[in-house]
mmCIF file of C-alpha atoms and ligand atoms in Angstrom:
data_model
loop_
_atom_site.group_PDB
_atom_site.id
_atom_site.type_symbol
_atom_site.label_atom_id
_atom_site.label_comp_id
_atom_site.label_asym_id
_atom_site.label_seq_id
_atom_site.Cartn_x
_atom_site.Cartn_y
_atom_site.Cartn_z
ATOM 1 C CA VAL A 7 -8.171 -5.405 -18.407
ATOM 2 C CA ALA A 8 -6.609 -8.827 -17.798
ATOM 3 C CA ALA A 9 -4.271 -8.406 -20.748
ATOM 4 C CA PHE A 10 -3.286 -4.841 -19.648
ATOM 5 C CA GLU A 11 -2.604 -6.169 -16.104
ATOM 6 C CA ARG A 12 -0.398 -8.952 -17.494
ATOM 7 C CA GLU A 13 1.608 -6.653 -19.831
ATOM 8 C CA PHE A 14 2.006 -3.817 -17.267
ATOM 9 C CA ALA A 15 3.175 -6.267 -14.587
ATOM 10 C CA HIS A 16 5.553 -8.011 -17.039
ATOM 11 C CA LEU A 17 7.077 -4.782 -18.143
ATOM 12 C CA HIS A 18 7.850 -3.931 -14.560
ATOM 13 C CA GLY A 19 8.980 -7.432 -13.574
ATOM 14 C CA ALA A 20 6.133 -7.971 -11.187
ATOM 15 C CA ALA A 21 4.230 -11.269 -10.785
ATOM 16 C CA HIS A 22 0.760 -9.722 -10.421
ATOM 17 C CA GLY A 23 -1.059 -6.630 -11.664
ATOM 18 C CA VAL A 24 -4.471 -5.578 -10.385
ATOM 19 C CA ALA A 25 -6.057 -2.754 -12.334
ATOM 20 C CA VAL A 26 -8.298 -0.314 -10.528
ATOM 21 C CA THR A 27 -9.935 3.111 -11.090
ATOM 22 C CA SER A 28 -7.089 5.379 -10.030
ATOM 23 C CA CYS A 29 -3.882 5.488 -8.021
ATOM 24 C CA THR A 30 -5.875 6.811 -5.084
ATOM 25 C CA THR A 31 -8.071 3.723 -5.050
ATOM 26 C CA ALA A 32 -4.957 1.548 -5.595
ATOM 27 C CA LEU A 33 -3.345 3.078 -2.463
ATOM 28 C CA HIS A 34 -6.624 2.643 -0.546
ATOM 29 C CA LEU A 35 -6.857 -1.090 -1.468
ATOM 30 C CA ALA A 36 -3.141 -1.678 -0.810
ATOM 31 C CA LEU A 37 -3.480 -0.440 2.715
ATOM 32 C CA LEU A 38 -6.736 -2.464 3.240
ATOM 33 C CA ALA A 39 -5.156 -5.586 1.833
ATOM 34 C CA LEU A 40 -2.327 -5.233 4.215
ATOM 35 C CA GLY A 41 -4.710 -5.032 7.111
ATOM 36 C CA ILE A 42 -3.826 -1.500 8.053
ATOM 37 C CA GLY A 43 -6.525 0.396 9.988
ATOM 38 C CA PRO A 44 -7.360 2.385 13.208
ATOM 39 C CA GLY A 45 -4.490 2.571 15.744
ATOM 40 C CA ASP A 46 -1.863 2.114 13.023
ATOM 41 C CA GLU A 47 0.539 4.711 11.764
ATOM 42 C CA VAL A 48 1.754 5.090 8.177
ATOM 43 C CA VAL A 49 4.689 7.280 7.260
ATOM 44 C CA LEU A 50 4.622 9.228 4.051
ATOM 45 C CA PRO A 51 6.395 12.356 2.650
ATOM 46 C CA SER A 52 4.869 15.757 3.472
ATOM 47 C CA PHE A 53 5.525 16.936 -0.066
ATOM 48 C CA THR A 54 3.254 14.855 -2.264
ATOM 49 C CA TRP A 55 -0.129 14.911 -3.865
ATOM 50 C CA ILE A 56 -2.796 14.911 -1.213
ATOM 51 C CA ALA A 57 -4.147 11.492 -2.287
ATOM 52 C CA THR A 58 -1.170 9.703 -0.685
ATOM 53 C CA ALA A 59 -2.249 10.971 2.727
ATOM 54 C CA ASN A 60 -5.980 10.689 2.090
ATOM 55 C CA ALA A 61 -5.594 6.966 1.426
ATOM 56 C CA VAL A 62 -4.280 6.572 4.978
ATOM 57 C CA GLU A 63 -7.239 8.533 6.321
ATOM 58 C CA TYR A 64 -9.675 6.298 4.377
ATOM 59 C CA VAL A 65 -8.553 3.237 6.344
ATOM 60 C CA GLY A 66 -8.687 5.087 9.693
ATOM 61 C CA ALA A 67 -4.897 4.976 10.254
ATOM 62 C CA ARG A 68 -2.770 7.965 11.234
ATOM 63 C CA PRO A 69 -0.669 9.619 8.501
ATOM 64 C CA VAL A 70 2.751 10.497 9.944
ATOM 65 C CA LEU A 71 4.479 13.014 7.734
ATOM 66 C CA CYS A 72 8.189 13.063 7.056
ATOM 67 C CA ASP A 73 10.095 15.842 5.353
ATOM 68 C CA VAL A 74 11.693 15.454 1.914
ATOM 69 C CA ASP A 75 15.117 16.042 0.365
ATOM 70 C CA PRO A 76 14.517 19.270 -1.549
ATOM 71 C CA ARG A 77 16.995 18.210 -4.265
ATOM 72 C CA THR A 78 15.080 15.048 -5.170
ATOM 73 C CA TYR A 79 11.665 15.960 -3.706
ATOM 74 C CA ASN A 80 11.537 12.449 -2.269
ATOM 75 C CA LEU A 81 11.431 11.096 1.292
ATOM 76 C CA ASP A 82 14.639 12.044 3.153
ATOM 77 C CA PRO A 83 15.846 8.722 4.497
ATOM 78 C CA ASP A 84 17.872 10.412 7.215
ATOM 79 C CA LEU A 85 14.664 11.815 8.683
ATOM 80 C CA LEU A 86 12.676 8.648 8.294
ATOM 81 C CA ALA A 87 14.026 6.694 11.267
ATOM 82 C CA ALA A 88 12.803 9.348 13.696
ATOM 83 C CA ARG A 89 9.253 9.068 12.274
ATOM 84 C CA ILE A 90 8.997 5.322 13.076
ATOM 85 C CA THR A 91 7.322 4.251 16.265
ATOM 86 C CA PRO A 92 6.047 0.879 17.552
ATOM 87 C CA ARG A 93 2.719 1.631 15.856
ATOM 88 C CA THR A 94 4.262 2.167 12.381
ATOM 89 C CA ARG A 95 2.696 -0.479 10.071
ATOM 90 C CA ALA A 96 3.642 0.915 6.711
ATOM 91 C CA VAL A 97 5.722 3.454 4.907
ATOM 92 C CA ILE A 98 4.603 4.992 1.628
ATOM 93 C CA PRO A 99 7.574 6.263 -0.367
ATOM 94 C CA VAL A 100 6.474 8.456 -3.317
ATOM 95 C CA HIS A 101 8.496 8.339 -6.620
ATOM 96 C CA LEU A 102 7.566 12.016 -7.071
ATOM 97 C CA PHE A 103 7.475 13.368 -10.695
ATOM 98 C CA GLY A 104 8.932 10.029 -11.850
ATOM 99 C CA LEU A 105 12.180 9.812 -9.821
ATOM 100 C CA CYS A 106 12.354 6.740 -7.580
ATOM 101 C CA ALA A 107 12.652 7.373 -3.838
ATOM 102 C CA PRO A 108 15.779 6.056 -2.099
ATOM 103 C CA MET A 109 14.383 2.562 -1.815
ATOM 104 C CA GLU A 110 17.495 0.788 -0.512
ATOM 105 C CA GLU A 111 17.630 3.093 2.543
ATOM 106 C CA ILE A 112 13.883 2.895 3.095
ATOM 107 C CA LEU A 113 13.794 -0.847 2.843
ATOM 108 C CA SER A 114 16.754 -1.331 5.137
ATOM 109 C CA LEU A 115 14.799 0.633 7.784
ATOM 110 C CA CYS A 116 11.489 -1.089 7.222
ATOM 111 C CA ARG A 117 12.422 -4.783 6.539
ATOM 112 C CA PRO A 118 13.960 -5.612 9.915
ATOM 113 C CA ARG A 119 11.064 -3.963 11.736
ATOM 114 C CA GLY A 120 8.345 -5.810 9.761
ATOM 115 C CA ILE A 121 6.994 -2.535 8.337
ATOM 116 C CA ALA A 122 5.207 -2.841 4.942
ATOM 117 C CA VAL A 123 6.214 -0.714 2.080
ATOM 118 C CA VAL A 124 3.601 0.555 -0.362
ATOM 119 C CA GLU A 125 5.107 2.557 -3.240
ATOM 120 C CA ASP A 126 3.217 5.498 -4.494
ATOM 121 C CA ALA A 127 4.349 5.130 -8.105
ATOM 122 C CA ALA A 128 1.646 7.323 -9.516
ATOM 123 C CA CYS A 129 4.246 9.229 -11.633
ATOM 124 C CA ALA A 130 6.540 6.242 -12.189
ATOM 125 C CA SER A 131 5.242 3.983 -14.981
ATOM 126 C CA GLY A 132 8.484 2.661 -16.473
ATOM 127 C CA ALA A 133 10.732 4.252 -13.846
ATOM 128 C CA SER A 134 13.696 2.369 -12.438
ATOM 129 C CA ALA A 135 16.414 2.593 -9.815
ATOM 130 C CA ARG A 136 19.628 0.641 -9.977
ATOM 131 C CA GLY A 137 18.193 -1.884 -12.483
ATOM 132 C CA ARG A 138 14.984 -2.467 -10.641
ATOM 133 C CA MET A 139 11.565 -1.148 -11.782
ATOM 134 C CA ALA A 140 9.385 1.176 -9.767
ATOM 135 C CA GLY A 141 6.469 -0.638 -8.013
ATOM 136 C CA THR A 142 8.480 -3.762 -7.283
ATOM 137 C CA PHE A 143 10.510 -2.807 -4.270
ATOM 138 C CA GLY A 144 7.747 -2.957 -1.551
ATOM 139 C CA GLU A 145 4.754 -5.160 -0.836
ATOM 140 C CA VAL A 146 2.542 -3.236 -3.331
ATOM 141 C CA GLY A 147 3.328 -0.587 -5.957
ATOM 142 C CA CYS A 148 0.527 1.797 -6.904
ATOM 143 C CA PHE A 149 0.416 3.461 -10.288
ATOM 144 C CA SER A 150 -1.753 6.241 -11.897
ATOM 145 C CA PHE A 151 -3.063 6.500 -15.499
ATOM 146 C CA HIS A 152 -4.505 10.008 -14.987
ATOM 147 C CA PRO A 153 -4.177 12.102 -18.182
ATOM 148 C CA ARG A 154 -1.278 13.993 -16.644
ATOM 149 C CA LYS A 155 0.845 10.845 -16.454
ATOM 150 C CA VAL A 156 3.235 9.500 -19.125
ATOM 151 C CA ILE A 157 0.621 6.939 -20.212
ATOM 152 C CA THR A 158 -3.098 7.314 -19.496
ATOM 153 C CA THR A 159 -6.411 5.472 -19.576
ATOM 154 C CA GLY A 160 -8.370 8.640 -18.936
ATOM 155 C CA GLU A 161 -8.494 7.801 -15.257
ATOM 156 C CA GLY A 162 -7.173 4.546 -13.895
ATOM 157 C CA GLY A 163 -4.643 2.851 -11.685
ATOM 158 C CA MET A 164 -2.825 -0.376 -11.015
ATOM 159 C CA CYS A 165 -1.444 -2.312 -8.050
ATOM 160 C CA LEU A 166 1.625 -4.481 -8.628
ATOM 161 C CA THR A 167 2.674 -7.043 -6.222
ATOM 162 C CA GLY A 168 4.798 -10.152 -5.995
ATOM 163 C CA ASP A 169 2.596 -11.707 -3.352
ATOM 164 C CA GLU A 170 -0.195 -13.991 -4.683
ATOM 165 C CA GLY A 171 -2.187 -13.694 -1.432
ATOM 166 C CA LEU A 172 -2.142 -9.957 -1.554
ATOM 167 C CA ALA A 173 -3.052 -9.958 -5.278
ATOM 168 C CA GLY A 174 -6.162 -12.113 -4.389
ATOM 169 C CA ARG A 175 -7.171 -9.798 -1.584
ATOM 170 C CA LEU A 176 -6.752 -6.738 -3.902
ATOM 171 C CA ARG A 177 -8.887 -8.439 -6.601
ATOM 172 C CA MET A 178 -11.617 -9.227 -4.017
ATOM 173 C CA LEU A 179 -11.601 -5.774 -2.527
ATOM 174 C CA ARG A 180 -11.911 -3.976 -5.856
ATOM 175 C CA ASN A 181 -14.864 -6.122 -6.769
ATOM 176 C CA HIS A 182 -17.321 -5.469 -3.931
ATOM 177 C CA GLY A 183 -15.597 -8.087 -1.774
ATOM 178 C CA ALA A 184 -16.786 -10.986 -3.947
ATOM 179 C CA ALA A 185 -15.204 -14.269 -3.240
ATOM 180 C CA VAL A 186 -15.287 -15.204 -6.943
ATOM 181 C CA ALA A 187 -14.314 -12.839 -9.808
ATOM 182 C CA GLU A 188 -17.053 -12.170 -12.366
ATOM 183 C CA GLU A 189 -15.050 -13.654 -15.294
ATOM 184 C CA ASP A 190 -14.400 -16.910 -13.286
ATOM 185 C CA ARG A 191 -18.053 -17.196 -12.297
ATOM 186 C CA HIS A 192 -19.366 -16.782 -15.815
ATOM 187 C CA ARG A 193 -16.848 -19.275 -17.132
ATOM 188 C CA GLY A 194 -17.479 -21.722 -14.362
ATOM 189 C CA PRO A 195 -20.071 -24.527 -14.046
ATOM 190 C CA ARG A 196 -22.630 -22.391 -12.126
ATOM 191 C CA PRO A 197 -22.571 -18.968 -13.802
ATOM 192 C CA PHE A 198 -26.177 -18.390 -12.476
ATOM 193 C CA GLN A 199 -25.061 -18.523 -8.910
ATOM 194 C CA LEU A 200 -24.210 -15.309 -7.220
ATOM 195 C CA PRO A 201 -20.892 -15.249 -5.268
ATOM 196 C CA GLU A 202 -20.446 -14.905 -1.518
ATOM 197 C CA PHE A 203 -19.252 -11.499 -0.269
ATOM 198 C CA PRO A 204 -17.112 -12.367 2.810
ATOM 199 C CA VAL A 205 -15.554 -8.977 3.208
ATOM 200 C CA LEU A 206 -16.577 -5.301 2.716
ATOM 201 C CA GLY A 207 -15.376 -4.414 -0.755
ATOM 202 C CA TYR A 208 -15.664 -1.597 -3.213
ATOM 203 C CA ASN A 209 -16.348 -1.053 -6.881
ATOM 204 C CA TYR A 210 -12.855 0.047 -7.952
ATOM 205 C CA ARG A 211 -12.756 -1.991 -11.208
ATOM 206 C CA MET A 212 -11.144 -0.648 -14.284
ATOM 207 C CA THR A 213 -13.301 -1.025 -17.391
ATOM 208 C CA ASP A 214 -12.288 -3.068 -20.423
ATOM 209 C CA LEU A 215 -12.544 0.115 -22.512
ATOM 210 C CA GLN A 216 -9.862 1.690 -20.370
ATOM 211 C CA GLY A 217 -7.866 -1.583 -20.380
ATOM 212 C CA ALA A 218 -7.794 -1.420 -24.163
ATOM 213 C CA VAL A 219 -6.548 2.145 -24.146
ATOM 214 C CA GLY A 220 -3.955 1.102 -21.595
ATOM 215 C CA LEU A 221 -2.642 -1.730 -23.685
ATOM 216 C CA ALA A 222 -2.178 0.644 -26.702
ATOM 217 C CA GLN A 223 -0.523 3.297 -24.403
ATOM 218 C CA LEU A 224 1.758 0.679 -23.003
ATOM 219 C CA ARG A 225 3.194 -0.049 -26.442
ATOM 220 C CA LYS A 226 4.100 3.613 -26.738
ATOM 221 C CA LEU A 227 5.653 3.806 -23.298
ATOM 222 C CA PRO A 228 9.316 3.105 -24.356
ATOM 223 C CA ALA A 229 9.252 5.736 -27.065
ATOM 224 C CA LEU A 230 7.465 8.211 -24.790
ATOM 225 C CA LEU A 231 10.080 7.739 -22.085
ATOM 226 C CA ALA A 232 12.974 8.021 -24.527
ATOM 227 C CA GLU A 233 11.527 11.344 -25.860
ATOM 228 C CA ARG A 234 10.962 12.729 -22.401
ATOM 229 C CA ARG A 235 14.513 11.778 -21.300
ATOM 230 C CA ARG A 236 15.963 13.419 -24.360
ATOM 231 C CA ARG A 237 14.027 16.627 -23.746
ATOM 232 C CA ALA A 238 14.788 16.692 -20.033
ATOM 233 C CA ALA A 239 18.527 16.384 -20.837
ATOM 234 C CA TRP A 240 18.273 19.303 -23.218
ATOM 235 C CA TYR A 241 16.340 21.488 -20.612
ATOM 236 C CA ARG A 242 18.939 20.627 -17.979
ATOM 237 C CA GLU A 243 21.780 21.738 -20.178
ATOM 238 C CA ARG A 244 20.078 24.775 -21.731
ATOM 239 C CA LEU A 245 18.832 26.125 -18.354
ATOM 240 C CA ALA A 246 22.058 25.431 -16.391
ATOM 241 C CA ALA A 247 23.219 29.049 -16.999
ATOM 242 C CA LEU A 248 20.242 30.556 -15.033
ATOM 243 C CA PRO A 249 21.679 30.992 -11.547
ATOM 244 C CA TRP A 250 18.281 31.385 -9.935
ATOM 245 C CA LEU A 251 16.808 28.157 -11.292
ATOM 246 C CA ALA A 252 17.752 24.721 -9.973
ATOM 247 C CA THR A 253 16.899 22.075 -12.577
ATOM 248 C CA PRO A 254 15.677 18.694 -11.170
ATOM 249 C CA ALA A 255 18.173 16.090 -9.944
ATOM 250 C CA ALA A 256 18.831 13.109 -12.282
ATOM 251 C CA PRO A 257 20.937 10.836 -10.119
ATOM 252 C CA ASP A 258 23.116 8.171 -11.859
ATOM 253 C CA GLY A 259 21.481 4.736 -12.013
ATOM 254 C CA PHE A 260 17.975 6.240 -11.829
ATOM 255 C CA GLY A 261 15.494 5.900 -14.799
ATOM 256 C CA HIS A 262 13.413 9.078 -14.400
ATOM 257 C CA THR A 263 10.093 9.155 -16.272
ATOM 258 C CA TRP A 264 10.180 13.019 -16.363
ATOM 259 C CA GLN A 265 6.408 12.989 -15.946
ATOM 260 C CA SER A 266 7.036 16.519 -14.770
ATOM 261 C CA PHE A 267 10.159 18.679 -15.146
ATOM 262 C CA VAL A 268 10.086 20.396 -11.767
ATOM 263 C CA CYS A 269 12.695 23.123 -10.999
ATOM 264 C CA ARG A 270 13.204 25.240 -7.933
ATOM 265 C CA VAL A 271 13.273 29.033 -8.089
ATOM 266 C CA ASP A 272 15.720 30.788 -5.753
ATOM 267 C CA GLU A 273 13.631 33.900 -5.151
ATOM 268 C CA SER A 274 16.566 35.738 -3.557
ATOM 269 C CA ARG A 275 18.347 35.801 -7.003
ATOM 270 C CA ALA A 276 15.421 35.409 -9.400
ATOM 271 C CA PRO A 277 14.179 38.408 -11.417
ATOM 272 C CA LEU A 278 10.615 37.649 -10.098
ATOM 273 C CA SER A 279 8.970 35.580 -7.479
ATOM 274 C CA ARG A 280 8.003 32.028 -8.398
ATOM 275 C CA ASP A 281 4.363 33.068 -8.855
ATOM 276 C CA GLY A 282 5.525 36.173 -10.827
ATOM 277 C CA ILE A 283 7.451 33.869 -13.134
ATOM 278 C CA MET A 284 4.468 31.623 -13.670
ATOM 279 C CA GLU A 285 2.337 34.762 -14.448
ATOM 280 C CA ALA A 286 4.962 36.078 -16.880
ATOM 281 C CA LEU A 287 5.121 32.711 -18.690
ATOM 282 C CA GLU A 288 1.314 32.484 -18.854
ATOM 283 C CA ALA A 289 1.167 35.930 -20.388
ATOM 284 C CA ARG A 290 3.400 34.575 -23.164
ATOM 285 C CA GLY A 291 1.073 31.576 -23.686
ATOM 286 C CA ILE A 292 3.448 29.199 -21.800
ATOM 287 C CA ALA A 293 1.755 27.055 -19.203
ATOM 288 C CA SER A 294 3.670 26.245 -15.916
ATOM 289 C CA ARG A 295 2.499 24.803 -12.671
ATOM 290 C CA PRO A 296 3.735 24.495 -9.032
ATOM 291 C CA GLY A 297 5.428 21.087 -8.552
ATOM 292 C CA THR A 298 2.840 19.905 -6.066
ATOM 293 C CA HIS A 299 1.711 20.894 -2.612
ATOM 294 C CA ALA A 300 2.641 20.166 0.953
ATOM 295 C CA VAL A 301 0.155 17.937 2.719
ATOM 296 C CA HIS A 302 0.824 19.624 6.190
ATOM 297 C CA LEU A 303 -0.493 22.915 4.798
ATOM 298 C CA GLN A 304 -3.805 21.613 3.663
ATOM 299 C CA ALA A 305 -6.736 22.710 5.751
ATOM 300 C CA TYR A 306 -8.145 19.246 6.580
ATOM 301 C CA TYR A 307 -4.724 18.040 7.959
ATOM 302 C CA VAL A 308 -4.091 21.421 9.831
ATOM 303 C CA ARG A 309 -7.457 21.081 11.488
ATOM 304 C CA LYS A 310 -7.126 17.377 12.373
ATOM 305 C CA TYR A 311 -3.478 17.220 13.413
ATOM 306 C CA GLY A 312 -2.488 20.830 14.197
ATOM 307 C CA PHE A 313 0.457 20.853 11.735
ATOM 308 C CA ARG A 314 2.340 24.116 11.521
ATOM 309 C CA PRO A 315 4.005 25.320 8.317
ATOM 310 C CA GLU A 316 7.467 25.156 9.929
ATOM 311 C CA ASP A 317 7.016 21.446 10.918
ATOM 312 C CA PHE A 318 8.330 20.305 7.523
ATOM 313 C CA PRO A 319 10.582 23.165 6.250
ATOM 314 C CA ALA A 320 11.766 21.462 3.078
ATOM 315 C CA SER A 321 8.280 20.605 2.015
ATOM 316 C CA LEU A 322 7.184 24.170 2.752
ATOM 317 C CA SER A 323 9.910 25.550 0.552
ATOM 318 C CA CYS A 324 9.170 23.001 -2.113
ATOM 319 C CA GLN A 325 5.558 24.094 -2.162
ATOM 320 C CA ARG A 326 6.535 27.733 -2.452
ATOM 321 C CA GLU A 327 9.539 27.483 -4.847
ATOM 322 C CA THR A 328 8.782 24.639 -7.380
ATOM 323 C CA ILE A 329 7.809 25.238 -10.901
ATOM 324 C CA ALA A 330 6.931 22.541 -13.475
ATOM 325 C CA LEU A 331 8.017 23.661 -16.989
ATOM 326 C CA PRO A 332 6.204 22.301 -20.079
ATOM 327 C CA LEU A 333 7.523 18.943 -21.181
ATOM 328 C CA HIS A 334 5.509 16.750 -23.551
ATOM 329 C CA SER A 335 6.206 14.380 -26.409
ATOM 330 C CA ARG A 336 4.074 16.523 -28.775
ATOM 331 C CA MET A 337 6.265 19.692 -28.200
ATOM 332 C CA ASP A 338 8.879 20.315 -30.936
ATOM 333 C CA ASP A 339 12.240 21.962 -30.868
ATOM 334 C CA ALA A 340 10.810 25.444 -31.400
ATOM 335 C CA ASP A 341 8.450 24.941 -28.427
ATOM 336 C CA PHE A 342 11.345 24.095 -26.069
ATOM 337 C CA GLN A 343 13.439 26.986 -27.469
ATOM 338 C CA ARG A 344 10.479 29.310 -26.784
ATOM 339 C CA VAL A 345 10.194 28.258 -23.137
ATOM 340 C CA ALA A 346 13.954 28.627 -22.556
ATOM 341 C CA ALA A 347 13.963 32.051 -24.333
ATOM 342 C CA ALA A 348 11.039 33.211 -22.182
ATOM 343 C CA LEU A 349 12.915 32.345 -19.050
ATOM 344 C CA ASP A 350 15.992 34.119 -20.348
ATOM 345 C CA ALA A 351 13.935 37.246 -21.102
ATOM 346 C CA LEU A 352 12.222 37.645 -17.773
ATOM 347 C CA PRO A 353 12.429 41.278 -16.634
HETATM 348 C C1 PLP B 408 2.178 11.286 -6.080
HETATM 349 C C2 PLP B 408 0.752 10.986 -6.432
HETATM 350 N N1 PLP B 408 0.075 10.153 -5.663
HETATM 351 C C3 PLP B 408 -1.200 9.893 -6.013
HETATM 352 C C4 PLP B 408 -1.872 10.493 -7.061
HETATM 353 C C5 PLP B 408 -3.310 10.074 -7.367
HETATM 354 O O1 PLP B 408 -3.489 9.500 -8.573
HETATM 355 P P1 PLP B 408 -4.873 9.336 -9.246
HETATM 356 O O2 PLP B 408 -5.226 10.684 -9.820
HETATM 357 O O3 PLP B 408 -4.792 8.289 -10.293
HETATM 358 O O4 PLP B 408 -5.832 8.940 -8.216
HETATM 359 C C6 PLP B 408 -1.155 11.372 -7.872
HETATM 360 C C7 PLP B 408 -1.872 12.002 -8.960
HETATM 361 O O5 PLP B 408 -1.545 13.029 -9.524
HETATM 362 C C8 PLP B 408 0.115 11.659 -7.580
HETATM 363 O O6 PLP B 408 0.879 12.534 -8.229
#
């Protein structure tokens, strides 16, 4: 685990890596380590995997949703300022599907106000924006190694931070709140002495078995990213002629991971509805999925905060219109041709 932490942090240009059990637990610990809790507000995009919002609920803070830019699927910085109040303690930009959120704009809003930035970089191992790596813009960057990600440890996650104090708190919190890490205790002069537990902690430790897998995966990351970038460029060109399908944005200066290749279906021009298209592809043995969901439509959040579908119109349309097409390093030319031909041939 220690070696995986070092190499992952080094690859991203971060001083400290703290490996945990998932990105969800990474986000939970990041908010705890920053001292965020009841009475605080945390702003996050309304179009994201539900874990981003759930982490805010775990610490008893209030998740304040902000709509996204439907071209990038990321936080719309023009809407962010209006979501900030005197109670805002943190913003969680999400680098959704592997494209970095507009960090310059987000940081320029947060920094002068003393608002912490926790990056949800679940999809963004190896992503970059204008020469800087994902997970190193804010106070903490949180990554996922779930099997759907570009590199995986089965399940797993990592916090990156440049702040030594935060790294120490994250390490303590992931290990039951112990004042001394297990390795240090066993190596030290009194290995028989149990540590003090000054804070309420958790067992969010990554196992060494996962760390070993992570190290092996990390060595493949450059090749995996290059392959995904090549395939995404091919898709974007090959599918450009379909007037009803908007392929994902790939802004200049952004190193996308293409964890997912998420398009938008314009149902007013498409031969079938988005769901009809997914069904037709499935019938031909081609798996597709919605991009992700809108948090403000999920029952727990509707019940607790009374959100209405129209509160975040871009997120609502992204939930309804997005489709992730198959993209994987083990797919060959014929597989990609087959997906494109199936889209051409829709009734
Ligand atoms: C944007 C985003 N945030 C958080 C998570 C949660 O990651 P994990 O499954 O490692 O807890 C995911 C997982 O898919 C995600 O896509």
